Short mmCIF file of C-alpha atoms and ligand atoms in Angstrom, two decimals:
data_model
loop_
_atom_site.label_atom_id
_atom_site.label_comp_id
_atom_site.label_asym_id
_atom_site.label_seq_id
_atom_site.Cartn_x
_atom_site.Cartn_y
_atom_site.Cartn_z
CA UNK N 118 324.11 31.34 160.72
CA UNK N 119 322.43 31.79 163.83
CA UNK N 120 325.57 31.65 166.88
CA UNK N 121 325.21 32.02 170.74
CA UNK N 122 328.26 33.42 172.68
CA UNK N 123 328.63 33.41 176.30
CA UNK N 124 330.69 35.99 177.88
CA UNK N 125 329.28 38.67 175.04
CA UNK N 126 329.48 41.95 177.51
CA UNK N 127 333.16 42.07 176.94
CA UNK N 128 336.53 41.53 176.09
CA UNK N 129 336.64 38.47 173.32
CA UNK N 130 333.54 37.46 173.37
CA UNK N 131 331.83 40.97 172.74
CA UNK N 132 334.19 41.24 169.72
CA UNK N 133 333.39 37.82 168.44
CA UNK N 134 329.43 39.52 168.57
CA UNK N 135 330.46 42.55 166.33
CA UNK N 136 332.50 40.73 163.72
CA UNK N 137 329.78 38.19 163.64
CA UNK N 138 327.09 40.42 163.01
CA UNK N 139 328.54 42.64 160.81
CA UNK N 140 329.07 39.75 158.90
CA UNK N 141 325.71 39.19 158.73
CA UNK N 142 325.66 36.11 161.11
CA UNK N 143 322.48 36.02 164.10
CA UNK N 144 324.19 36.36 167.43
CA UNK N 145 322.72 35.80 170.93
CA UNK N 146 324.50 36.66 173.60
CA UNK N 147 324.33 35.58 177.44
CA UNK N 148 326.31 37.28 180.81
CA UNK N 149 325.40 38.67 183.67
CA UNK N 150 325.80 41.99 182.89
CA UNK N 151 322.53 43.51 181.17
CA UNK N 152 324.17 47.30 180.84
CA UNK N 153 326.80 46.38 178.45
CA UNK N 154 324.52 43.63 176.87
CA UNK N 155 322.06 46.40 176.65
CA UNK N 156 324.63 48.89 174.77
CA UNK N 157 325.50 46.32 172.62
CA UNK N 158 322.50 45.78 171.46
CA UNK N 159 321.98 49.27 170.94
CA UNK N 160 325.40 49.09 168.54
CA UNK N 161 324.38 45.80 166.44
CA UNK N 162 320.60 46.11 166.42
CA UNK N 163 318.73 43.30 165.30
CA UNK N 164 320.87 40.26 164.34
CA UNK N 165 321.61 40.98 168.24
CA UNK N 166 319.72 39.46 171.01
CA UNK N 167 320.17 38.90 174.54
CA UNK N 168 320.02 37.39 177.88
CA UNK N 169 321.30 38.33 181.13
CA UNK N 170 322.70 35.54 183.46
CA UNK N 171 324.92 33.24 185.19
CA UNK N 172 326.64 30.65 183.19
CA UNK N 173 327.18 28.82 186.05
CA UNK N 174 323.54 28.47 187.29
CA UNK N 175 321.51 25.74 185.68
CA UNK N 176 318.33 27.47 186.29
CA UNK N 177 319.69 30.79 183.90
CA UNK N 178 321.16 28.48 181.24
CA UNK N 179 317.98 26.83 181.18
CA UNK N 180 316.07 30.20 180.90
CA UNK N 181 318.22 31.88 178.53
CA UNK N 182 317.54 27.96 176.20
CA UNK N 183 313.82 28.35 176.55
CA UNK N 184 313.69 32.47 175.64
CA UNK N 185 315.96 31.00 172.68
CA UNK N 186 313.54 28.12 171.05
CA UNK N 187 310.62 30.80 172.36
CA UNK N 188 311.36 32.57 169.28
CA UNK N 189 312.64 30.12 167.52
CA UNK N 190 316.46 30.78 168.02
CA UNK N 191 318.32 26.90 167.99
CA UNK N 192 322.69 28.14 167.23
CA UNK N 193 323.97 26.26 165.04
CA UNK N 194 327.61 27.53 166.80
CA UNK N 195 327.68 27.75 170.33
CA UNK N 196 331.22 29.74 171.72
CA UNK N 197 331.44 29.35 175.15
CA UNK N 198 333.55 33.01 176.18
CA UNK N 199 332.30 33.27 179.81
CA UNK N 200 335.07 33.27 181.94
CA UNK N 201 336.99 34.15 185.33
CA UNK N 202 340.02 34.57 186.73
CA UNK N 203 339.31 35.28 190.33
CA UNK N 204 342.42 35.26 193.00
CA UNK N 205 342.07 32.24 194.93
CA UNK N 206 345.37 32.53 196.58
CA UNK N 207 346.60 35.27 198.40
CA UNK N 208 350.27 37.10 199.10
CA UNK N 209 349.81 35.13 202.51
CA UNK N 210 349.57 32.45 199.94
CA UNK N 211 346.31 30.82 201.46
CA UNK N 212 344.12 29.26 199.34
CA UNK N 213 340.54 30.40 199.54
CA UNK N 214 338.47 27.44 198.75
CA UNK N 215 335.35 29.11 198.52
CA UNK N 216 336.73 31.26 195.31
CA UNK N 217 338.81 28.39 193.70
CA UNK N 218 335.12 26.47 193.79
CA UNK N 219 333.56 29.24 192.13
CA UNK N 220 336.49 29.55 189.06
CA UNK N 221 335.84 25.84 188.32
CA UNK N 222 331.70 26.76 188.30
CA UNK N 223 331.68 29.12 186.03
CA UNK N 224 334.75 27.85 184.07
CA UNK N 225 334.16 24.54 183.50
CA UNK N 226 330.12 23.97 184.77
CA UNK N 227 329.49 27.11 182.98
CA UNK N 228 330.36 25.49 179.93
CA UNK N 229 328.95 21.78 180.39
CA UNK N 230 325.80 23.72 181.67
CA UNK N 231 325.57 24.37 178.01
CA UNK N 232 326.04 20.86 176.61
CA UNK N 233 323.76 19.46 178.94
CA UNK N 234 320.86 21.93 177.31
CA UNK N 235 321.92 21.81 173.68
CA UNK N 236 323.69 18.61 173.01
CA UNK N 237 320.44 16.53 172.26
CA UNK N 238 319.49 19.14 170.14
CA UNK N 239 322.49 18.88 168.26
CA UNK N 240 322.59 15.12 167.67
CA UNK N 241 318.63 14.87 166.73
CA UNK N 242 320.32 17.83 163.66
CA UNK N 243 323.07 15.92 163.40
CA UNK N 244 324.98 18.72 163.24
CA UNK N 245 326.03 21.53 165.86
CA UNK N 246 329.89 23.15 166.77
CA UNK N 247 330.92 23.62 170.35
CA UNK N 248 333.66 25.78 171.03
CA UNK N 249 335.17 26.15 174.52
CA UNK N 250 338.29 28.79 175.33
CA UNK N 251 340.68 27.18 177.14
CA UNK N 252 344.09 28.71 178.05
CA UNK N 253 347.77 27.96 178.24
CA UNK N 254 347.55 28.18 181.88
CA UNK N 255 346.23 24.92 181.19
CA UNK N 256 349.46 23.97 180.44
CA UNK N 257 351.56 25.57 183.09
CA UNK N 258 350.19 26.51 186.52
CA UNK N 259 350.11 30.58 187.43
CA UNK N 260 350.63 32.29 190.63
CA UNK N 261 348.22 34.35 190.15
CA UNK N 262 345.60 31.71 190.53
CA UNK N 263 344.96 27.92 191.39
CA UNK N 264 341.50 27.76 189.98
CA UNK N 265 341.76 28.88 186.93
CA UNK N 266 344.73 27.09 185.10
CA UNK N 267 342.67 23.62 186.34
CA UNK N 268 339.52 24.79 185.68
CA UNK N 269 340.90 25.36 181.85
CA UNK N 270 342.71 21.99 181.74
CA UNK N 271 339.38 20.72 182.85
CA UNK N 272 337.43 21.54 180.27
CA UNK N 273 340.02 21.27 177.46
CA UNK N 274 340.62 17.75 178.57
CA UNK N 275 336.67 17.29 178.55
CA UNK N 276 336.06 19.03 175.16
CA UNK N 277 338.75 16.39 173.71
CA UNK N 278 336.79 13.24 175.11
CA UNK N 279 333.47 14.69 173.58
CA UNK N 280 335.08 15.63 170.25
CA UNK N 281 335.86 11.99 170.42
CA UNK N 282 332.50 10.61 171.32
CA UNK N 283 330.13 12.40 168.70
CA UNK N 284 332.88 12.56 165.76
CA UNK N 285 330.64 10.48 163.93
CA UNK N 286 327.04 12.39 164.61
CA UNK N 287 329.08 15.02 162.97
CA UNK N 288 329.06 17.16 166.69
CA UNK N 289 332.17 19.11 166.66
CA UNK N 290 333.52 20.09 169.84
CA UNK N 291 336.81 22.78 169.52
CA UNK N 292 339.18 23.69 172.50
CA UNK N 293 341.17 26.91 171.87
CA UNK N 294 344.69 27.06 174.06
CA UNK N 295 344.59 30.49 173.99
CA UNK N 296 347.74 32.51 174.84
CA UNK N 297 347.40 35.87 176.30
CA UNK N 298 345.19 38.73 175.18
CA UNK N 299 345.35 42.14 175.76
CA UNK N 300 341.33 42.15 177.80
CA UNK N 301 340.30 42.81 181.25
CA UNK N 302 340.41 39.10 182.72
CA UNK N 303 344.50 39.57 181.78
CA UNK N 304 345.23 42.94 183.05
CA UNK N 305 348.00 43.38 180.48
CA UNK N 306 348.85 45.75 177.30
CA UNK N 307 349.57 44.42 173.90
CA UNK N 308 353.03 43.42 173.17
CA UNK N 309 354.92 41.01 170.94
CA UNK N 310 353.58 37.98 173.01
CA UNK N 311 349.74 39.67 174.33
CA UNK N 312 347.58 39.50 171.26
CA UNK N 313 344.28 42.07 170.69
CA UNK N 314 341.27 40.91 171.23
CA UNK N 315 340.11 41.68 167.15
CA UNK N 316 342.75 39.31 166.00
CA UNK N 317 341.90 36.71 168.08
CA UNK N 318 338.04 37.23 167.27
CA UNK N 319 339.11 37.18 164.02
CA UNK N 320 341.09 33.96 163.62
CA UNK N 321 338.27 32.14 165.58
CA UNK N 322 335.70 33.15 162.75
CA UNK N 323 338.12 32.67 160.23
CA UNK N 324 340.02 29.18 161.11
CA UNK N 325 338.07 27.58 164.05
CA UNK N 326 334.47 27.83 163.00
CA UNK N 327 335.25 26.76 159.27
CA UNK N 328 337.86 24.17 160.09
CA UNK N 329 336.08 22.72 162.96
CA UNK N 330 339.35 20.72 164.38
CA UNK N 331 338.89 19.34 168.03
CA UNK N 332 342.19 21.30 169.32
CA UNK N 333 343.51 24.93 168.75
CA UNK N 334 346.39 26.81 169.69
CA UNK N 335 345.99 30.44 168.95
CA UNK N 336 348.14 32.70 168.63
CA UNK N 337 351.08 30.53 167.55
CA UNK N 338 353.69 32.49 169.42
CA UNK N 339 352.81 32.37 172.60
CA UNK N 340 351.32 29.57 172.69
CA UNK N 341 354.21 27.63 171.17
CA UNK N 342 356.31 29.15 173.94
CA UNK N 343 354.17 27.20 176.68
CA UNK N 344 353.97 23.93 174.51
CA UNK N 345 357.43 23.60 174.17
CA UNK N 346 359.05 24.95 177.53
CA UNK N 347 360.66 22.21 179.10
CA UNK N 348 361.46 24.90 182.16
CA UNK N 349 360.56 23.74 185.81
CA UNK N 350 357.33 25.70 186.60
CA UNK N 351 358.89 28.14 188.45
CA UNK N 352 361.81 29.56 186.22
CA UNK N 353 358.44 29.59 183.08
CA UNK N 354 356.49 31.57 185.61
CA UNK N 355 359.33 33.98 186.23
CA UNK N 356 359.93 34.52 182.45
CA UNK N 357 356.29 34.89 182.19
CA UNK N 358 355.84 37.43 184.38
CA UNK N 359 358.71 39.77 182.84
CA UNK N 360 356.48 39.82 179.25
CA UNK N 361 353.08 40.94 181.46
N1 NAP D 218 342.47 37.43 177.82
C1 NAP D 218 343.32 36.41 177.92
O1 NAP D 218 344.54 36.59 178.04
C2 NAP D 218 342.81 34.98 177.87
C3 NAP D 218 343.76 33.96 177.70
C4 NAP D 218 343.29 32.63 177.66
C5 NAP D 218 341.94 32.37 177.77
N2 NAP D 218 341.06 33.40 177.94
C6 NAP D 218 339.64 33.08 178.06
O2 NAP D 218 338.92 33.79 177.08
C7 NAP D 218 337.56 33.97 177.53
C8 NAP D 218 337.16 35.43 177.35
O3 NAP D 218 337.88 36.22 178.28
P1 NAP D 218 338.27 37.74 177.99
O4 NAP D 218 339.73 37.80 177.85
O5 NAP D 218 337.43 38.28 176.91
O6 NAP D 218 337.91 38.40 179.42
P2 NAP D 218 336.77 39.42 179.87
O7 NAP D 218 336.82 40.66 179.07
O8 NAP D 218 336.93 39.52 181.35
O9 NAP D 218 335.41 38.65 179.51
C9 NAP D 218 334.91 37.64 180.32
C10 NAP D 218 333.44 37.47 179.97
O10 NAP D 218 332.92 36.38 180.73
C11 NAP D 218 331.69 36.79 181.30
N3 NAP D 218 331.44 36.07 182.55
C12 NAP D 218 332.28 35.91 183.60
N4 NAP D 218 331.67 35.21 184.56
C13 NAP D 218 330.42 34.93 184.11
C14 NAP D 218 329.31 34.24 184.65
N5 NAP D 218 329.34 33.68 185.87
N6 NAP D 218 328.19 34.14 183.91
C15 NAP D 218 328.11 34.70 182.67
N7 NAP D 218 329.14 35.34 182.09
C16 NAP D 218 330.28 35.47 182.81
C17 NAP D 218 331.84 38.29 181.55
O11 NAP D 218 330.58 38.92 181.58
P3 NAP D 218 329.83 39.43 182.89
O12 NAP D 218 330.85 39.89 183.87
O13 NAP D 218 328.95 40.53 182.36
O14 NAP D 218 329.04 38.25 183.37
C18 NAP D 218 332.60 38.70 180.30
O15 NAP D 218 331.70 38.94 179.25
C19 NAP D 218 337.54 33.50 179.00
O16 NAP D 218 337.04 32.19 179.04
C20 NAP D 218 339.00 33.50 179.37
O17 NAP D 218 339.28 32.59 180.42
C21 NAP D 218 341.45 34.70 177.98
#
């Protein structure tokens, strides 16, 4: 299968890349930076291709699209793993606009950026998965960050709508409520609620691209923790904060 995965320099989505390829799958990978992309090429060889950009300029996506059909690359799987977390809102607790606009870019345009290239291509197949990783900060707001947590409810909410809409052209769009994983974007060490990125990796090949179900909540732990907690945002952000 031939798969493209945003956010392949690091953390989940550069593990999704490995497992994918050394499965024998054709990955291409897209985010900004060409070092790691570079290395990783180096490590998978030549089921692994490449391009260096934004996700959340038009003018890259659209680059990285026509590099792809140049030599005749079209996904059949498109995981969108390009993500931020970027502090919006400081100990002062003022809220820097400017950042919280650039979470929801490359969180949520990032990812429709996407669609808006390789949807029509889908439906003229009539066939084509979407998978976007959401969060369960989608579900409870953080402290850490205003941006993010809406930028993920954004898109989850969006990625149900269009699941809905092109059920029937057989265009399957998945939203993953993912719980917390031990990468870089988290800042925390595996424990009995942080998951490893190779498990998660794993149970996306495994369940979400053969299943294809519109909604996702992985791992069930923590995740089932955020679903059910009837807590007042403040006492589930305390708790949270003692497991990070
Ligand atoms: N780890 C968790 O606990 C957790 C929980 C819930 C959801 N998630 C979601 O899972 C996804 C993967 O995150 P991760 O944990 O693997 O974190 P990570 O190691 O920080 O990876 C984030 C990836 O996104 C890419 N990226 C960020 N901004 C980009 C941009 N503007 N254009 C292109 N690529 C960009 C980064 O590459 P460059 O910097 O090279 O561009 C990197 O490859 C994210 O969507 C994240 O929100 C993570």
């Amino acid at each position: 299968m031939k798969i493209l995965i945003t956010g392949a320099s690091s953390g989940i989505g550069r593990e999704l890349a490995k497992q994918l390829v050394k499965d024998g799958h054709a990955v291409w990978g897209v985010a900004r930076r060409e070092n790691l992309l570079n290395d990783l090429k180096k490590e998978l060889g030549d089921l692994f291709f490449y391009t260096a950009g934004d996700v959340s300029m038009e003018n890259q996506v659209l680059a990285a699209y026509q590099e792809m059909k140049r030599v005749g690359f079209l996904p059949e799987i498109i995981i969108l793993a390009a993500g931020a977390f970027l502090k919006d809102i400081g100990p002062e607790l003022k809220l820097n606009y400017e950042i919280f606009k650039k979470t929801v870019d490359i969180n949520l345009y990032g990812a429709l950026n996407f669609i808006d290239v390789f949807l029509p291509r889908f439906l003229q197949k009539h066939s084509g998965q979407f998978i976007a990783i959401s969060s369960t900060t989608a579900l409870k707001p953080s402290l850490r960050g205003i941006g993010y947590p809406a930028s993920k409810a954004a898109i989850g909410i969006a990625f149900r709508g269009l699941a809905l809409a092109y059920r029937k052209q057989n265009v399957n769009f998945s939203t993953i409520y993912l719980g917390p994983v031990a990468t870089k974007i988290w800042d925390a060490k595996k424990s009995f609620v942080v998951s490893d990125k190779e498990k998660i990796a794993s149970i996306i090949i495994k369940k979400v691209m053969k299943t294809k179900k519109s909604v996702y909540y992985i791992p069930f732990r923590s995740t089932f923790m955020s679903r059910l907690s009837i807590l007042p945002d403040r006492w589930y952000i305390a708790l949270t904060e003692l497991f990070r």
